[in-house]
Tab-separated table of C-alpha atoms in Angstrom:
chain	number	residue	atom	x	y	z
L	1	MET	CA	2.744	74.655	40.812
L	2	THR	CA	1.831	71.425	39.144
L	3	GLU	CA	4.725	69.487	37.689
L	4	HIS	CA	4.204	68.450	34.126
L	5	VAL	CA	5.048	64.817	33.514
L	6	GLU	CA	5.742	63.608	29.992
L	7	TRP	CA	4.300	60.214	29.073
L	8	SER	CA	5.866	57.952	26.486
L	9	GLU	CA	4.811	54.736	24.839
L	10	PRO	CA	5.965	51.724	26.805
L	11	GLU	CA	8.831	49.839	25.227
L	12	ALA	CA	7.850	46.723	23.363
L	13	PRO	CA	9.052	43.581	25.053
L	14	ALA	CA	12.001	41.902	23.463
L	15	PRO	CA	11.000	38.975	21.275
L	16	THR	CA	11.128	35.715	23.098
L	17	ALA	CA	13.831	33.442	21.845
L	18	THR	CA	12.689	30.179	20.319
L	19	ALA	CA	12.817	27.501	22.934
L	20	ALA	CA	15.771	25.220	22.420
L	21	VAL	CA	15.119	21.610	21.543
L	22	THR	CA	15.752	19.514	24.600
L	23	PRO	CA	16.942	15.908	24.727
L	24	ALA	CA	13.485	15.009	26.016
L	25	ASP	CA	11.885	16.554	22.901
L	26	ALA	CA	14.243	14.601	20.652
L	27	ALA	CA	13.467	11.419	22.556
L	28	ASP	CA	9.721	11.996	22.204
L	29	ALA	CA	10.063	12.655	18.469
L	30	ALA	CA	12.106	9.496	17.999
L	31	ARG	CA	9.575	7.601	20.081
L	32	LEU	CA	6.778	8.740	17.780
L	33	VAL	CA	8.734	7.607	14.722
L	34	SER	CA	9.355	4.260	16.408
L	35	PHE	CA	5.605	3.876	16.871
L	36	GLY	CA	5.208	4.585	13.166
L	37	LEU	CA	7.548	1.682	12.420
L	38	GLN	CA	5.163	-0.673	14.225
L	39	PRO	CA	2.351	-0.792	11.642
L	40	LYS	CA	0.108	-3.088	13.678
L	41	LEU	CA	0.100	-0.713	16.639
L	42	GLN	CA	-3.112	1.306	16.807
L	43	PRO	CA	-3.121	4.757	18.456
L	44	ALA	CA	-6.550	4.076	19.948
L	45	ARG	CA	-5.031	1.240	21.968
L	46	ASP	CA	-1.882	2.987	23.157
L	47	GLN	CA	-2.213	6.157	25.222
L	48	GLU	CA	1.404	7.251	24.781
L	49	TYR	CA	1.107	6.909	21.013
L	50	ALA	CA	-2.143	8.901	21.004
L	51	ASP	CA	-0.588	11.635	23.176
L	52	LEU	CA	2.420	11.982	20.870
L	53	LEU	CA	0.150	12.160	17.822
L	54	ARG	CA	-1.831	14.936	19.497
L	55	ARG	CA	1.382	16.790	20.275
L	56	TYR	CA	2.493	16.415	16.645
L	57	ARG	CA	-0.744	18.012	15.441
L	58	GLU	CA	-0.801	20.797	18.045
L	59	ASP	CA	2.908	21.634	18.368
L	60	PRO	CA	4.467	22.642	14.995
L	61	PRO	CA	8.083	22.720	16.280
L	62	PHE	CA	7.649	19.182	17.604
L	63	ALA	CA	6.113	18.099	14.293
L	64	ARG	CA	9.108	19.494	12.404
L	65	LEU	CA	11.439	17.685	14.788
L	66	ALA	CA	9.642	14.355	14.288
L	67	ASP	CA	9.691	14.853	10.516
L	68	ALA	CA	13.424	15.530	10.682
L	69	VAL	CA	14.013	12.356	12.678
L	70	ALA	CA	12.054	10.367	10.091
L	71	THR	CA	13.975	11.967	7.223
L	72	GLY	CA	17.278	11.172	8.898
L	73	LEU	CA	16.253	7.511	9.031
L	74	GLY	CA	15.377	7.478	5.349
L	75	LEU	CA	11.639	7.451	5.981
L	76	ILE	CA	8.909	9.368	4.176
L	77	VAL	CA	5.967	10.509	6.304
L	78	LEU	CA	2.761	9.733	4.407
L	79	GLU	CA	0.251	10.866	7.019
L	80	VAL	CA	-0.007	11.573	10.730
L	81	SER	CA	-3.562	11.087	11.979
L	82	PRO	CA	-5.628	9.159	14.515
L	83	ARG	CA	-6.794	6.742	11.792
L	84	ALA	CA	-3.364	5.833	10.417
L	85	GLY	CA	-1.043	6.827	13.239
L	86	MET	CA	2.335	8.022	11.987
L	87	ALA	CA	2.293	6.285	8.634
L	88	VAL	CA	5.759	6.126	7.107
L	89	THR	CA	7.299	4.408	4.130
L	90	ALA	CA	10.955	3.727	3.509
L	91	ALA	CA	12.880	5.561	0.817
L	92	GLU	CA	14.947	3.422	-1.532
L	93	ASP	CA	18.175	4.131	0.342
L	94	SER	CA	16.712	3.567	3.809
L	95	VAL	CA	17.910	0.745	6.043
L	96	PHE	CA	14.209	0.002	6.579
L	97	ALA	CA	13.508	-0.568	2.877
L	98	VAL	CA	12.294	-4.045	1.965
L	99	ARG	CA	13.882	-5.194	-1.269
L	100	MET	CA	11.691	-7.351	-3.467
L	101	GLY	CA	14.691	-9.542	-4.236
L	102	ASP	CA	15.344	-10.116	-0.534
L	103	TYR	CA	11.664	-10.730	0.108
L	104	ALA	CA	11.246	-13.267	-2.681
L	105	ARG	CA	14.583	-14.952	-1.997
L	106	ARG	CA	13.152	-16.251	1.259
L	107	THR	CA	10.793	-18.330	-0.863
L	108	SER	CA	12.839	-19.132	-3.947
L	109	ALA	CA	16.127	-18.156	-5.547
L	110	ASP	CA	14.607	-18.397	-9.026
L	111	GLY	CA	14.555	-15.072	-10.888
L	112	GLY	CA	11.195	-15.852	-12.476
L	113	ASP	CA	9.636	-16.393	-9.055
L	114	ARG	CA	10.915	-13.024	-7.862
L	115	PHE	CA	9.238	-11.497	-10.893
L	116	LEU	CA	5.974	-13.250	-10.033
L	117	HIS	CA	6.116	-12.102	-6.421
L	118	GLY	CA	6.386	-8.516	-7.618
L	119	LEU	CA	3.402	-8.997	-9.918
L	120	ALA	CA	1.396	-10.540	-7.058
L	121	HIS	CA	1.922	-7.459	-4.889
L	122	LEU	CA	0.983	-5.213	-7.786
L	123	ALA	CA	-2.191	-7.231	-8.439
L	124	VAL	CA	-3.272	-7.165	-4.784
L	125	ALA	CA	-2.971	-3.368	-4.766
L	126	ALA	CA	-4.885	-3.011	-8.037
L	127	MET	CA	-7.621	-5.386	-6.890
L	128	ALA	CA	-7.969	-3.667	-3.514
L	129	PHE	CA	-8.298	-0.159	-4.996
L	130	PRO	CA	-9.206	-0.504	-8.692
L	131	ARG	CA	-10.907	2.891	-9.053
L	132	PRO	CA	-9.453	6.337	-8.360
L	133	GLU	CA	-12.461	7.227	-6.224
L	134	ASP	CA	-11.814	4.183	-4.006
L	135	LEU	CA	-8.219	5.192	-3.467
L	136	ALA	CA	-9.180	8.794	-2.698
L	137	ASP	CA	-11.928	7.913	-0.186
L	138	ASP	CA	-10.455	7.709	3.344
L	139	GLY	CA	-13.440	5.644	4.465
L	140	TYR	CA	-13.153	3.040	1.714
L	141	ILE	CA	-12.169	-0.500	2.695
L	142	GLY	CA	-10.998	-2.832	-0.063
L	143	ARG	CA	-11.466	-6.589	0.203
L	144	VAL	CA	-9.505	-9.220	-1.679
L	145	THR	CA	-9.180	-12.992	-1.730
L	146	VAL	CA	-6.230	-15.128	-2.791
L	147	ASN	CA	-8.257	-16.931	-5.478
L	148	GLY	CA	-9.797	-13.662	-6.626
L	149	VAL	CA	-6.389	-12.036	-7.149
L	150	ASP	CA	-5.177	-15.081	-9.104
L	151	ALA	CA	-8.270	-14.950	-11.327
L	152	PHE	CA	-7.740	-11.217	-11.796
L	153	VAL	CA	-4.147	-11.744	-12.947
L	154	ARG	CA	-5.060	-14.622	-15.261
L	155	GLN	CA	-7.771	-12.542	-16.905
L	156	ALA	CA	-5.255	-9.721	-17.304
L	157	CYS	CA	-2.860	-12.254	-18.839
L	158	ARG	CA	-5.490	-13.192	-21.422
L	159	ARG	CA	-5.947	-9.538	-22.313
L	160	LEU	CA	-2.194	-9.099	-22.643
L	161	GLU	CA	-1.918	-12.212	-24.791
L	162	GLU	CA	-4.630	-10.911	-27.100
L	163	ARG	CA	-2.929	-7.541	-27.341
L	164	ALA	CA	0.442	-9.119	-28.103
L	165	ALA	CA	-1.125	-11.301	-30.814
L	166	GLU	CA	-2.845	-8.315	-32.409
L	167	GLN	CA	0.411	-6.385	-32.487
L	168	GLY	CA	2.379	-9.358	-33.809
L	169	GLU	CA	4.858	-9.252	-30.957
L	170	ASN	CA	7.321	-11.986	-30.110
L	171	THR	CA	5.397	-14.679	-28.261
L	172	ASP	CA	8.334	-15.856	-26.151
L	173	PRO	CA	10.516	-13.012	-24.835
L	174	ALA	CA	13.163	-13.443	-22.164
L	175	SER	CA	11.658	-14.171	-18.759
L	176	ASP	CA	13.498	-11.246	-17.199
L	177	ALA	CA	12.167	-8.697	-19.697
L	178	PRO	CA	10.526	-5.701	-18.010
L	179	GLY	CA	6.826	-4.929	-18.081
L	180	LEU	CA	3.592	-6.868	-17.953
L	181	GLU	CA	4.046	-8.274	-21.466
L	182	ALA	CA	6.693	-10.617	-20.083
L	183	ALA	CA	4.876	-11.202	-16.796
L	184	TRP	CA	1.795	-12.846	-18.303
L	185	ARG	CA	3.870	-15.462	-20.094
L	186	ILE	CA	5.485	-16.535	-16.845
L	187	TRP	CA	2.259	-16.450	-14.820
L	188	VAL	CA	0.101	-18.517	-17.189
L	189	ARG	CA	2.727	-21.261	-17.371
L	190	ARG	CA	2.609	-21.703	-13.617
L	191	SER	CA	0.001	-23.939	-11.991
L	192	SER	CA	-2.678	-22.135	-10.031
L	193	THR	CA	-2.502	-24.444	-7.007
L	194	GLY	CA	-0.025	-27.194	-7.830
L	195	ALA	CA	-0.612	-30.807	-6.972
L	196	THR	CA	0.377	-32.650	-3.813
L	197	LYS	CA	-0.780	-35.963	-2.428
L	198	ASP	CA	-2.548	-34.267	0.464
L	199	ALA	CA	-4.004	-31.463	-1.711
L	200	ARG	CA	-1.930	-28.770	-0.067
L	201	ARG	CA	-1.262	-25.550	-1.967
L	202	LEU	CA	2.264	-25.461	-3.339
L	203	ALA	CA	4.331	-22.432	-2.351
L	204	GLY	CA	5.512	-22.067	-5.943
L	205	SER	CA	1.996	-22.078	-7.434
L	206	THR	CA	0.441	-18.736	-8.312
L	207	THR	CA	-2.030	-18.896	-5.408
L	208	GLY	CA	0.875	-19.893	-3.165
L	209	ILE	CA	2.791	-16.815	-4.309
L	210	ILE	CA	-0.257	-14.596	-3.703
L	211	ALA	CA	-0.752	-16.168	-0.269
L	212	LYS	CA	2.849	-15.282	0.546
L	213	ALA	CA	2.235	-11.692	-0.586
L	214	VAL	CA	-0.935	-11.191	1.474
L	215	ALA	CA	0.664	-12.838	4.518
L	216	PHE	CA	3.549	-10.370	4.270
L	217	LEU	CA	1.117	-7.458	3.911
L	218	THR	CA	-0.832	-8.718	6.927
L	219	ASP	CA	2.323	-8.998	9.033
L	220	SER	CA	3.207	-5.456	7.923
L	221	GLY	CA	-0.140	-4.052	9.099
L	222	PHE	CA	-1.430	-3.349	5.567
L	223	LEU	CA	-4.094	-6.073	5.438
L	224	GLN	CA	-6.239	-7.836	8.028
L	225	ARG	CA	-7.293	-11.457	7.526
L	226	THR	CA	-11.063	-11.879	7.807
L	227	GLY	CA	-11.697	-15.504	6.773
L	228	ASP	CA	-10.610	-18.630	4.928
L	229	ASP	CA	-12.972	-18.548	1.946
L	230	ASN	CA	-11.524	-18.484	-1.574
L	231	GLY	CA	-8.012	-19.207	-0.384
L	232	GLY	CA	-8.146	-16.532	2.325
L	233	THR	CA	-10.061	-13.249	2.580
L	234	TYR	CA	-8.526	-9.934	3.601
L	235	ARG	CA	-9.506	-6.316	4.153
L	236	THR	CA	-7.334	-3.258	3.683
L	237	THR	CA	-6.134	-0.863	6.380
L	238	ALA	CA	-5.623	2.906	6.259
L	239	ARG	CA	-1.865	2.370	6.057
L	240	TYR	CA	-2.205	0.186	2.967
L	241	GLN	CA	-4.382	2.782	1.271
L	242	LEU	CA	-1.664	5.372	1.886
L	243	GLN	CA	0.995	3.023	0.530
L	244	VAL	CA	-1.017	2.316	-2.628
L	245	ARG	CA	-1.619	6.037	-3.121
L	246	ASP	CA	2.137	6.486	-2.995
L	247	MET	CA	2.695	3.858	-5.715
L	248	ALA	CA	-0.376	4.626	-7.824
L	249	GLY	CA	1.623	6.682	-10.290
L	250	SER	CA	3.943	3.807	-11.180
L	251	ALA	CA	3.969	2.709	-14.810
L	252	ALA	CA	3.283	-0.942	-13.946
L	253	MET	CA	0.269	-0.064	-11.786
L	254	ALA	CA	-1.166	2.152	-14.524
L	255	GLU	CA	-0.598	-0.513	-17.162
L	256	LEU	CA	-2.395	-3.168	-15.136
L	257	LEU	CA	-5.411	-0.948	-14.441
L	258	GLU	CA	-5.629	0.155	-18.073
L	259	LEU	CA	-6.299	-3.418	-19.206
L	260	GLY	CA	-9.935	-2.876	-18.270
L	261	VAL	CA	-10.429	-6.153	-16.424
L	262	VAL	CA	-13.693	-5.801	-14.503
L	263	PRO	CA	-14.689	-8.189	-11.684
L	264	VAL	CA	-18.125	-9.772	-11.960
L	265	THR	CA	-20.813	-9.001	-9.401
L	266	ASP	CA	-21.814	-12.385	-7.960
L	267	GLY	CA	-18.973	-12.695	-5.473
L	268	THR	CA	-17.084	-15.404	-7.362
L	269	PRO	CA	-13.370	-15.018	-8.136
L	270	THR	CA	-13.974	-15.198	-11.892
L	271	LEU	CA	-13.253	-11.918	-13.643
L	272	LEU	CA	-14.549	-10.841	-17.028
L	273	PRO	CA	-13.575	-8.011	-19.401
L	274	PRO	CA	-16.084	-5.270	-20.271
L	275	GLU	CA	-18.472	-6.264	-23.027
L	276	GLU	CA	-18.220	-4.471	-26.381
L	277	SER	CA	-16.108	-1.666	-25.012
L	278	ASP	CA	-13.001	0.043	-26.262
L	279	ASP	CA	-12.592	1.915	-22.995
L	280	LEU	CA	-9.673	0.452	-21.057
L	281	ASP	CA	-10.556	2.168	-17.794
L	282	LEU	CA	-12.305	0.232	-15.041
L	283	VAL	CA	-16.050	0.778	-15.033
L	284	ALA	CA	-16.930	3.109	-12.157
L	285	ASP	CA	-20.075	1.243	-11.054
L	286	ALA	CA	-19.041	-2.299	-11.912
L	287	GLY	CA	-20.059	-3.714	-8.538
L	288	LEU	CA	-16.588	-4.952	-7.620
L	289	PRO	CA	-16.592	-8.164	-5.545
L	290	PHE	CA	-14.979	-8.385	-2.137
L	291	HIS	CA	-15.576	-4.639	-1.609
L	292	SER	CA	-18.014	-2.859	0.653
L	293	SER	CA	-20.896	-1.275	-1.223
């Protein structure tokens, strides 16, 4: 007699519990964030950095842990990639935030100078990425010069002066008034280079203020110095492009770009407005100087 054996479906294995976060994982995540706080450090030149970036991309739990560490430090993760590394920016309440007042106070305690330093940073960003397509293109490299940025701002000041005159606005508002309408009045009153016996550029001149801004951006890994022509030439980095993308929606940035100041095409720092045009947007194919074609 053959014994009948009943077969049943095998029991499904119990779901595996999510692996607990170990101190080593937390240390690695914090290490990755620390690399992100060193903007001049390039993943291609640091194997540990490159390995942690690869783990971030391939291990979602680790990525969430690193993001949480960054958030706890008041940092905003802009991008994590081989080209930019772990690109972070500080939230307003972060201990890593750089206050414009603190930054400018190292040069001058004058409120007007702090205002000009803020405008210089805004102008560098607008000059480096004047068109939306430039800002959106990961392969785009912007190039600026100190003299070129000063010429850009002074041309913008002329446009603002014309607009104020047409609208019959007060020609001498308080120097601490918000917006570009007040900024141009302060900028145009300041000497471009200043005058010293040995022809050195004064720190309080407009080109001196721009030089301070680009030096800070270079030290922060946002620009790279490429030469000494026109007061100093610089190229943008992937991190700076991400930073400018983050600030592109600001009212001041939009107002500056809407003035329609278009750089000329012969490589000089002189900037000219569009001819016979009511369009305030930058011309898409204007042949911007100091930029790769």
